Tab-separated table of C-alpha atoms and ligand atoms in Angstrom:
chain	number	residue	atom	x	y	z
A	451	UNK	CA	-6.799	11.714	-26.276
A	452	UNK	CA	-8.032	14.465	-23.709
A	453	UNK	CA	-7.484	12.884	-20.357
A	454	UNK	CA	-8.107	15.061	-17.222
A	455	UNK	CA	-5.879	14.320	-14.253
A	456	UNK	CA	-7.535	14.513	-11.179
A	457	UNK	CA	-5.581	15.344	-7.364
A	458	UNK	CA	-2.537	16.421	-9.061
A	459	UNK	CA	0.423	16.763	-7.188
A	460	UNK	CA	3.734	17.657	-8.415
A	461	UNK	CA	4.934	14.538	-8.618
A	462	UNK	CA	2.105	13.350	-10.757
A	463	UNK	CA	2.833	16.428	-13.161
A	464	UNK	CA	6.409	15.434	-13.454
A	465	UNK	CA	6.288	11.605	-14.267
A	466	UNK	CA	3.116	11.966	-16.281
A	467	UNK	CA	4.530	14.646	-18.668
A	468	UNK	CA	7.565	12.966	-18.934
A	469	UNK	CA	5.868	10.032	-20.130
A	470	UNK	CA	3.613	11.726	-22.158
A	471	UNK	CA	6.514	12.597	-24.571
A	472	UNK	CA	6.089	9.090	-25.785
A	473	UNK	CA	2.046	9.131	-25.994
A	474	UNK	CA	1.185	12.786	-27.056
A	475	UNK	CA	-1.967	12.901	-25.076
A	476	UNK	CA	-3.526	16.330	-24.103
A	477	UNK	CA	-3.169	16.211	-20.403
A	478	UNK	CA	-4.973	18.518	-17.914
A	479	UNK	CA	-4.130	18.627	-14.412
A	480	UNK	CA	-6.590	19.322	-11.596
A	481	UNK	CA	-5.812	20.004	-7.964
A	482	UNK	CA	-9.629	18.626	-7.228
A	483	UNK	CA	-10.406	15.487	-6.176
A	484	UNK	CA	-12.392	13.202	-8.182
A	485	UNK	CA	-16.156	13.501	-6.645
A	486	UNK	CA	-19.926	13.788	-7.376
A	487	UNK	CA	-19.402	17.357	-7.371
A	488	UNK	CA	-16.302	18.024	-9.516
A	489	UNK	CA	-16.907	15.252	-12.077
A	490	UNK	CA	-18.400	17.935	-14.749
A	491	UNK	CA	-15.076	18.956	-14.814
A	492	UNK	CA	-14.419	16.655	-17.062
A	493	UNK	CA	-16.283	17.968	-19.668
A	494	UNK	CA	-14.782	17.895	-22.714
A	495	UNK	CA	-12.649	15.193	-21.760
A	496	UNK	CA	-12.846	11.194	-23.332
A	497	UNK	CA	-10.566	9.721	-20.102
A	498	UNK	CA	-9.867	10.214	-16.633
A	499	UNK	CA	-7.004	9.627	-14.352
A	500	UNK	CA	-8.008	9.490	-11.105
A	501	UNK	CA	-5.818	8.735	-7.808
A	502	UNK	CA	-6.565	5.726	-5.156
A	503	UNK	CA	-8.104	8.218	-2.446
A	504	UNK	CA	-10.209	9.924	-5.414
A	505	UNK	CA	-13.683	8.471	-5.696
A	506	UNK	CA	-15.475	6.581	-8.707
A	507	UNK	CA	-18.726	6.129	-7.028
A	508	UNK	CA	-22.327	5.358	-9.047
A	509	UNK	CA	-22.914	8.946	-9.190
A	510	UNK	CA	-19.925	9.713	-10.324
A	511	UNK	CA	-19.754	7.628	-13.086
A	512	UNK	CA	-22.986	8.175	-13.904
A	513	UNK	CA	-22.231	12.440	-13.885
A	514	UNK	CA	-18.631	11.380	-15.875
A	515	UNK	CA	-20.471	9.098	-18.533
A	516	UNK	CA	-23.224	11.850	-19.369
A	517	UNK	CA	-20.244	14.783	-20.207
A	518	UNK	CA	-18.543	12.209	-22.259
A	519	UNK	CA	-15.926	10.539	-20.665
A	520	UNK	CA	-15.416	6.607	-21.728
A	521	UNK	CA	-12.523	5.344	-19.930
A	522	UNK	CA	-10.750	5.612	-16.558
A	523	UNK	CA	-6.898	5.464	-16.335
A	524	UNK	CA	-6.398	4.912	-13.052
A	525	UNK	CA	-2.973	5.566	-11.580
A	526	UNK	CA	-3.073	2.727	-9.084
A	527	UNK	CA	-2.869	-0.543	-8.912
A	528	UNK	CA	-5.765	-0.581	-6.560
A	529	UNK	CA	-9.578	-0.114	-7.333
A	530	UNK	CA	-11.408	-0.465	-4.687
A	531	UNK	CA	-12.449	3.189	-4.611
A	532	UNK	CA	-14.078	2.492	-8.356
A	533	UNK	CA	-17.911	1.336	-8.796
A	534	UNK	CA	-17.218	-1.141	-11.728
A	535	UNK	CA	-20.649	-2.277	-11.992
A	536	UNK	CA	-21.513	0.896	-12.529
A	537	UNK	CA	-18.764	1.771	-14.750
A	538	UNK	CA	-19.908	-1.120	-17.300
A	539	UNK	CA	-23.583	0.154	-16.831
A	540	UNK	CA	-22.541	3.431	-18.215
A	541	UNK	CA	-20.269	1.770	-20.702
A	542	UNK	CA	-16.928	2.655	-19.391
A	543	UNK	CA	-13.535	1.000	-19.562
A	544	UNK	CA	-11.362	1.053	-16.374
A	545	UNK	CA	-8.054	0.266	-16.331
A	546	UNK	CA	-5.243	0.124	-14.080
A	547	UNK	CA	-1.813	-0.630	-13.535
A	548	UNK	CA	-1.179	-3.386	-11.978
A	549	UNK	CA	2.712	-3.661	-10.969
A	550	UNK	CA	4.841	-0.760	-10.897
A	551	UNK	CA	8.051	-1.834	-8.551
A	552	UNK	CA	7.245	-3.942	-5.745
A	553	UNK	CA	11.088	-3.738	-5.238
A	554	UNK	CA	9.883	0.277	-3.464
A	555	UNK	CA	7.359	-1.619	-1.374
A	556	UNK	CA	9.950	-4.572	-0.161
A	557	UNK	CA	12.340	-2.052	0.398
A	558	UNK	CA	10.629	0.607	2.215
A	559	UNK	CA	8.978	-2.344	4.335
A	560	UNK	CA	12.815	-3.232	5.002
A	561	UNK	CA	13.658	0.005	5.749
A	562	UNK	CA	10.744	0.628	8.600
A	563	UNK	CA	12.061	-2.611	10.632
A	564	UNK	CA	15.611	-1.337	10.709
A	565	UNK	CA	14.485	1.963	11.662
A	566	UNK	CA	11.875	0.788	14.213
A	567	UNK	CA	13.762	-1.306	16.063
A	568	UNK	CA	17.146	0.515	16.361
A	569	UNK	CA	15.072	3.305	17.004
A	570	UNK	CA	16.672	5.583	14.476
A	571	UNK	CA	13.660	7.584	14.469
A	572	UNK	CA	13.870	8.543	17.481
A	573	UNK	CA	17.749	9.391	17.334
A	574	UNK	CA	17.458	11.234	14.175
A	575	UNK	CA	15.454	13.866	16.989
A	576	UNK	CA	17.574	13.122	19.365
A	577	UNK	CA	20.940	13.904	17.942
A	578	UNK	CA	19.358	17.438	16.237
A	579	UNK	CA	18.106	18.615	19.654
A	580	UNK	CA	21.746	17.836	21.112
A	581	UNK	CA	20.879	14.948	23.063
A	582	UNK	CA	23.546	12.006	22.341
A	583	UNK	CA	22.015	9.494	25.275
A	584	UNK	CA	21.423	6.155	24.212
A	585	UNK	CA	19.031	5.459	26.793
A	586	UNK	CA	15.790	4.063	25.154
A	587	UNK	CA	17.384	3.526	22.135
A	588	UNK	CA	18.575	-0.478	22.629
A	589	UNK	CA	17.569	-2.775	19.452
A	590	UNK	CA	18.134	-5.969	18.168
A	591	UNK	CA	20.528	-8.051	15.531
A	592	UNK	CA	17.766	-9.393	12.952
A	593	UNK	CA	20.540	-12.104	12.733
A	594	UNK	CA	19.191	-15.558	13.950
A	595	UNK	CA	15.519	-14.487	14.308
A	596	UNK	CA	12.486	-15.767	12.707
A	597	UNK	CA	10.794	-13.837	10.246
A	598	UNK	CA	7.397	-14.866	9.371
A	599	UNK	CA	5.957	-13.317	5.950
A	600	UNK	CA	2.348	-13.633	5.368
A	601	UNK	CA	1.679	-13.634	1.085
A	602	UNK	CA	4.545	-14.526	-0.635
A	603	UNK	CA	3.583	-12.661	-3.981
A	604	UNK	CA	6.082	-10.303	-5.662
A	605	UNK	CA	6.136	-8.079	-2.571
A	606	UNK	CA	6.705	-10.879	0.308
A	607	UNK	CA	9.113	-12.871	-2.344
A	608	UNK	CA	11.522	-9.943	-2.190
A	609	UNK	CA	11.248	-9.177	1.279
A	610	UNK	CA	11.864	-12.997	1.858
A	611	UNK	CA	15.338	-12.706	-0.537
A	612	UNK	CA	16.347	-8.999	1.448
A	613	UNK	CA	16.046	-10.880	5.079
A	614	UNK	CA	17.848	-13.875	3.829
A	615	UNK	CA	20.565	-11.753	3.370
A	616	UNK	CA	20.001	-10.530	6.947
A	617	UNK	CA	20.735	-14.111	8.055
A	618	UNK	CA	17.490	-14.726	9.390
A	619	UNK	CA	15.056	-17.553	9.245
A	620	UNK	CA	11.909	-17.428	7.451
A	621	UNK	CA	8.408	-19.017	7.972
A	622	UNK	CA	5.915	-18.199	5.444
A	623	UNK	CA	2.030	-18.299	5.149
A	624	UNK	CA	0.065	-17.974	1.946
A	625	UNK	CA	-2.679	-19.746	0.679
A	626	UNK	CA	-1.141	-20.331	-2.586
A	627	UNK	CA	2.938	-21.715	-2.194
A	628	UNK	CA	5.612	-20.958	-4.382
A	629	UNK	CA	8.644	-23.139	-5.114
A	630	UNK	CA	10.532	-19.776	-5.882
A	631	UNK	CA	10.189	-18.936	-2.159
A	632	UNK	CA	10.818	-22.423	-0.695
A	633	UNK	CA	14.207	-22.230	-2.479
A	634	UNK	CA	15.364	-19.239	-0.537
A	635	UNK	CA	15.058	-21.520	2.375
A	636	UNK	CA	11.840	-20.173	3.789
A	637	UNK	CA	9.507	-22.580	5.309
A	638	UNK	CA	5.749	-22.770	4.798
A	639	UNK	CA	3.648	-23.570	8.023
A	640	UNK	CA	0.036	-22.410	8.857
A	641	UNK	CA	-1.218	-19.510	10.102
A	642	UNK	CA	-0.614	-20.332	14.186
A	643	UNK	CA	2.663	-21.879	13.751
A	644	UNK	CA	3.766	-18.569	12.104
A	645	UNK	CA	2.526	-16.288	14.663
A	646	UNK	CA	4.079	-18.593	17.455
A	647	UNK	CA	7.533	-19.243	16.199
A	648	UNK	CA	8.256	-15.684	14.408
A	649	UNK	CA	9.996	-12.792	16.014
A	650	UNK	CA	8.764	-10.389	13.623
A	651	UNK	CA	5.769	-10.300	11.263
A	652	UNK	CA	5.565	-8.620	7.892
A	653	UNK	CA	1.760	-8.657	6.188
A	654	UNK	CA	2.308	-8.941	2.040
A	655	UNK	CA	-1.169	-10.359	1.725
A	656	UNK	CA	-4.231	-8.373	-0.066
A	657	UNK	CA	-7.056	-6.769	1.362
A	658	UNK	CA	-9.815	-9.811	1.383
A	659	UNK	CA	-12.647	-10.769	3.995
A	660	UNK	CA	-10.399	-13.589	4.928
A	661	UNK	CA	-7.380	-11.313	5.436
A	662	UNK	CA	-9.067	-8.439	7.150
A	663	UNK	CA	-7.911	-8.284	11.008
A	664	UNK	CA	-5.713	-11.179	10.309
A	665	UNK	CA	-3.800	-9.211	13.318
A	666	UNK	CA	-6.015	-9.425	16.298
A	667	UNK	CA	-6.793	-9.707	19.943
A	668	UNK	CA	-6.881	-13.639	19.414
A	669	UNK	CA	-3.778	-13.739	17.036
A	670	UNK	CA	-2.136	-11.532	18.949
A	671	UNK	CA	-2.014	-14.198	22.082
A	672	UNK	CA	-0.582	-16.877	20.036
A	673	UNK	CA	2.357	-14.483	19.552
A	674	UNK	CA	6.192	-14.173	21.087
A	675	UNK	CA	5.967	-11.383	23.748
A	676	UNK	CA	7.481	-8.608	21.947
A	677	UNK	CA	7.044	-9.297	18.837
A	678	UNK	CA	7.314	-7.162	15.543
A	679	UNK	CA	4.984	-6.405	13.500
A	680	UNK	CA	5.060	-4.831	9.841
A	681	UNK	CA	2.501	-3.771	7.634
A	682	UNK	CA	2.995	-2.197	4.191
A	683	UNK	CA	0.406	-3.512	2.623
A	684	UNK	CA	-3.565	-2.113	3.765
A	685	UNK	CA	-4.661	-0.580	6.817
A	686	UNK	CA	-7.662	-3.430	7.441
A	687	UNK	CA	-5.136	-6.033	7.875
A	688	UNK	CA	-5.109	-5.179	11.535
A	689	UNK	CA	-7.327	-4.415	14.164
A	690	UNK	CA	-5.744	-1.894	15.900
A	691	UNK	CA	-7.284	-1.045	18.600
A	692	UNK	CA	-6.267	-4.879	19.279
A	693	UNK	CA	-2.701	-3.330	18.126
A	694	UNK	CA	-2.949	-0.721	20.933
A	695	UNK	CA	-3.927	-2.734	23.679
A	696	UNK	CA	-0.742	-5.363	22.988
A	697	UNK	CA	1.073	-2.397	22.674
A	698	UNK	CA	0.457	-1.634	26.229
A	699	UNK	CA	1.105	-4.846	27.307
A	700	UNK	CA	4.548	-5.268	25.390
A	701	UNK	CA	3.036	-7.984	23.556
A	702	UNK	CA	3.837	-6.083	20.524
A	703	UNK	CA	7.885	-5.076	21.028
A	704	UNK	CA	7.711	-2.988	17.680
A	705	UNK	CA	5.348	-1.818	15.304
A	706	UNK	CA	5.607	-0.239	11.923
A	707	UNK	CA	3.212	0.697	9.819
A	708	UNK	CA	2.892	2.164	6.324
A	709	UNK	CA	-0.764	1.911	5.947
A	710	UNK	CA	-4.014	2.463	8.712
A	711	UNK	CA	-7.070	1.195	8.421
A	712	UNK	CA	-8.785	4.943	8.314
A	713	UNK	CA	-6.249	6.442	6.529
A	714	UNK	CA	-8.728	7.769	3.578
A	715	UNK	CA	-8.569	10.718	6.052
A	716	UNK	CA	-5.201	11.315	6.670
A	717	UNK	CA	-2.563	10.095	4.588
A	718	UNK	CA	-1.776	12.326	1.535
A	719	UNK	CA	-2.543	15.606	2.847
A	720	UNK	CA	-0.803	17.897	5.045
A	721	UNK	CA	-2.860	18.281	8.035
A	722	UNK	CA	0.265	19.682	10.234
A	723	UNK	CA	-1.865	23.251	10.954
A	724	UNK	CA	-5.237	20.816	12.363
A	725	UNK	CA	-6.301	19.030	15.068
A	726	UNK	CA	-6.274	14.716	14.656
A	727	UNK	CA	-9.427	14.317	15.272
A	728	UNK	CA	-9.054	10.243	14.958
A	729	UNK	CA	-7.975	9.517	18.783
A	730	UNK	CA	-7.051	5.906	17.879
A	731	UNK	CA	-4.658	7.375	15.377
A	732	UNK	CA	-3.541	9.922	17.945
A	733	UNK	CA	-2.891	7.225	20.679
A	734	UNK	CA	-0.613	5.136	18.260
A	735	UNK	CA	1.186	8.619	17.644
A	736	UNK	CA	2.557	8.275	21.360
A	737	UNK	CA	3.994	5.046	21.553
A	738	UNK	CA	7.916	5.601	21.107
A	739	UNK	CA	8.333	1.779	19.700
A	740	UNK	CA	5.681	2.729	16.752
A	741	UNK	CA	6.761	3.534	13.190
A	742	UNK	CA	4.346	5.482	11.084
A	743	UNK	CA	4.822	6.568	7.540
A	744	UNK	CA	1.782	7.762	5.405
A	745	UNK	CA	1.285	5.308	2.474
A	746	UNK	CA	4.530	5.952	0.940
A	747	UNK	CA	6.304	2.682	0.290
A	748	UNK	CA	5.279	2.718	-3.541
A	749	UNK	CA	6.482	6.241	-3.867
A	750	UNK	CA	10.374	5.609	-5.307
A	751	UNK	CA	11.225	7.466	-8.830
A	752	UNK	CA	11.508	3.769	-10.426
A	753	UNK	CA	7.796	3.272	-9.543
A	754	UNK	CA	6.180	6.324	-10.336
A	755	UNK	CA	8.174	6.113	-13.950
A	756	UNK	CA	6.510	2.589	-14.777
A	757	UNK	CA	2.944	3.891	-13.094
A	758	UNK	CA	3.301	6.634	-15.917
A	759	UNK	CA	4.128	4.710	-18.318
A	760	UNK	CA	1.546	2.001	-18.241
A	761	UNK	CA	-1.335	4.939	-17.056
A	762	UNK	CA	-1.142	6.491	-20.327
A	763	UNK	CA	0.222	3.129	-21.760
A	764	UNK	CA	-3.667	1.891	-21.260
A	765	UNK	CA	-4.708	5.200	-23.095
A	766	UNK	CA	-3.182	4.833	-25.922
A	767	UNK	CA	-3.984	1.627	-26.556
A	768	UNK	CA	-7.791	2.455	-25.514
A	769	UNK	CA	-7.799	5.367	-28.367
A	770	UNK	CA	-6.856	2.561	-30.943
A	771	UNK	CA	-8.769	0.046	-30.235
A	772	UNK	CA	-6.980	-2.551	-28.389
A	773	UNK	CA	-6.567	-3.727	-25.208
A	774	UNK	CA	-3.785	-4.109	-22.615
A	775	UNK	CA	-5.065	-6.477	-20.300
A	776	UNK	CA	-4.697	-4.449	-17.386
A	777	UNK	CA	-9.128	-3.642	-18.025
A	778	UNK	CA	-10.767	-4.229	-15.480
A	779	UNK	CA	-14.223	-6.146	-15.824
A	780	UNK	CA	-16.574	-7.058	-12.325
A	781	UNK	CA	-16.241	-10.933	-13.550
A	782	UNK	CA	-12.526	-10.654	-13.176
A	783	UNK	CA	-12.053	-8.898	-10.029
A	784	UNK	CA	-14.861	-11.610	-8.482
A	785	UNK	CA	-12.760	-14.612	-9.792
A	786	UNK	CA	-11.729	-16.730	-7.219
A	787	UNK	CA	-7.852	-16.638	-8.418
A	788	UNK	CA	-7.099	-13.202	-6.355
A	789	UNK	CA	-7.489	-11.019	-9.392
A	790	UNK	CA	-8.805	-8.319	-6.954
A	791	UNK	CA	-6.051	-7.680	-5.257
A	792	UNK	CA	-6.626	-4.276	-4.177
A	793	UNK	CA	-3.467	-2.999	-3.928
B	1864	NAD	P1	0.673	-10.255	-5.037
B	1864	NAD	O1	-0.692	-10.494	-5.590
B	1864	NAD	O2	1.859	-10.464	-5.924
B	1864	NAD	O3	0.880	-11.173	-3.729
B	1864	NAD	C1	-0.101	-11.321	-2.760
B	1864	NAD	C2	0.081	-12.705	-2.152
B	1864	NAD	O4	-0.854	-12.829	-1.076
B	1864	NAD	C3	-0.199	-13.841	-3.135
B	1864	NAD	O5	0.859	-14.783	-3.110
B	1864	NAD	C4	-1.497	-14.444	-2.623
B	1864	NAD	O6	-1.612	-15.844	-2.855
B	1864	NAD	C5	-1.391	-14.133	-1.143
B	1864	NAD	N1	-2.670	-14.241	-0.450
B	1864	NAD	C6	-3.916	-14.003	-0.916
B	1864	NAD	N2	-4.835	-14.253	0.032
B	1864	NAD	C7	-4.139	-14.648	1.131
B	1864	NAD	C8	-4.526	-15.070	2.421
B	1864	NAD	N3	-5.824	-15.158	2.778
B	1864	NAD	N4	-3.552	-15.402	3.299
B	1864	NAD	C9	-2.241	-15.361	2.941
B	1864	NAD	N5	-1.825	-14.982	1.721
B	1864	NAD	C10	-2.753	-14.638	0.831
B	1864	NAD	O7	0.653	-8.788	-4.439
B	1864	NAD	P2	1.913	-7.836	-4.177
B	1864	NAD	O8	2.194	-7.043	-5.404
B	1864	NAD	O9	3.000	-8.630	-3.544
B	1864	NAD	O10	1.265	-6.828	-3.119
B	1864	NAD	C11	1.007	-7.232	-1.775
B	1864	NAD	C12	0.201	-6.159	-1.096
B	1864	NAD	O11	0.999	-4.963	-0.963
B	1864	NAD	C13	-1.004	-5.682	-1.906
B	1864	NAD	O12	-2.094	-6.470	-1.650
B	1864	NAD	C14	-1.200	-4.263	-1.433
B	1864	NAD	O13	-2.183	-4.289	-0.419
B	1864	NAD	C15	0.132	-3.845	-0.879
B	1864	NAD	N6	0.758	-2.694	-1.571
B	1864	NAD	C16	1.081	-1.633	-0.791
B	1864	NAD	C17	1.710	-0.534	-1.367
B	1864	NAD	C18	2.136	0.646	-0.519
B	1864	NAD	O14	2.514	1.688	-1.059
B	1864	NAD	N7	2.119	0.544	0.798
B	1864	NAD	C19	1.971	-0.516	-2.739
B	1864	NAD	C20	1.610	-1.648	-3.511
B	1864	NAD	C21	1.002	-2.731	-2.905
């Protein structure tokens, strides 16, 4: 089938021709973003691939469904940028993909409290400008402390398995508890216990109203002094000006953080030659104990194979009449069984 790409980058080109060898779709690739105002570029087309920062809105959808189009392949495993109500008013399918590796998320999350708190980011500058002080640079053996995961799911459950390895102990929070996890030692407690007893906090929990600013000003005080705190997974999941102020405090000892609550934006454009005009962004830019990276954890060669894959995976078997299961319908994403995870 015709299926127009939108905000193609280069990686997108790659992985989605390569798959393509196995699916023999026509694939066109668009720099625009997927708006109101470029959606009659899909003329022609019977599918669309949009990105997570692209948007599906009503009038979108509406402007997509009158030039033809009749299903959206998203490249995601999150939807929350997609109007489904009024994709099944206009009669369109939308489907997703909804787990690519979260072995790139575990890991990268790994990766940003190793770097955080030895400070390699900072020495990586250091050491290129000729300056081989360690001053400033003093960190921690994760040996011995207390790491407390919030949402064990496939994410968490690896990151739980990685710090085991670490030698550390684990506390755990979810609201729905896994036998796989209590078997790699980890402890389940409530929400306060965690944040009092753990030396560092990783967030592997969805997007939900009961998740969102589950790191706050009040949460925050329960904590160790100095605490770490990790968050791969979305931006809402902490308040940050609350973030900032225990930053100042040295309430928070580390923080690293792969996502930001208004990083629709930011993240996935190159803004180096313009002024940040977000100032609560730019304050969280100066603290030397903060680890930023710009939505990037999924972004491994492993994962953007198996998004390609299922993406025009869920096209093909669209075009002949079947269906994957990864469709999304409003009923499902409302059921109470966490179905919407918006990853
Ligand atoms: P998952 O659905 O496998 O696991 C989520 C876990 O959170 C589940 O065990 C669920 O029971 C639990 N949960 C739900 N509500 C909760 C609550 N109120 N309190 C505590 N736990 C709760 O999801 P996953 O694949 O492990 O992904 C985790 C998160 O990672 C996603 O929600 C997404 O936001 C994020 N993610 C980020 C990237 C990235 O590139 N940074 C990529 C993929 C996913």
């Amino acid at each position: 089938m015709r299926i127009a790409v939108y905000s193609a980058r280069s990686y997108d080109r790659t992985y989605l021709t390569q798959a393509n060898e196995r699916h023999g779709h026509d694939l066109e690739f668009l720099d625009a973003r997927l708006a109101p105002n470029t959606a009659k570029l899909a003329e022609g087309f019977d599918a669309v691939c949009p990105f997570v920062n692209d948007i599906a809105d009503a009038a979108t959808i509406e402007k997509l469904a009158a030039v033809g189009v009749k299903l959206l392949t998203l490249r995601s495993a999150g939807f929350n940028h997609i109007d489904l109500d009024a994709a099944v008013a206009n009669h369109l399918t939308v489907a997703r993909v909804p787990a690519y590796s979260p072995y790139a998320v575990a890991e990268h999350t790994v990766g940003m409290m190793l770097s955080v708190e030895r400070r390699i980011h900072r020495a990586y500058n250091r050491v290129r400008d000729g300056n081989f002080s360690l001053d400033g640079l003093l960190g921690f053996d994760l040996r011995n402390k207390r790491v407390g995961i919030i949402g064990t799911g496939r994410i968490g459950q690896i990151v739980a398995r990685i710090m085991r390895g670490f030698g550390c102990s684990m506390r755990a929070y979810d609201i729905r508890q896994n036998d796989d996890v209590r078997d790699l030692g980890v402890r389940y407690v409530d929400l306060d216990t965690l944040f009092a007893e753990c030396d560092v906090i990783t967030l592997h929990c969805p997007l939900t109203p009961e998740t969102h600013h589950i790191i706050n000003a009040e949460s925050l005080a329960k904590m160790k002094d100095g605490v770490m705190i990790v968050n791969t997974s979305r931006g809402p999941l902490i308040d940050t000006q609350a973030a900032i102020d225990a930053l100042k405090t040295g309430k928070i000892g580390n923080l690293a953080i792969d996502v930001y609550e208004e990083e629709a934006d930011l993240f996935f454009e190159d803004l180096s030659d313009q002024v940040i005009t977000d100032d609560v962004f730019a304050r969280l830019l100066t603290f030397p104990n903060v680890l930023i990276t710009a939505h990037q954890a999924f972004f491994t060669q492993e994962a953007l194979a198996n998004i390609a894959e299922t993406t025009l995976g869920n096209a093909t078997v669209f075009e002949r009449g079947g269906r994957s299961g990864n469709e999304l319908t409003p009923e499902e994403v409302r059921a109470p069984d966490g179905a919407a995870d918006p990853a």
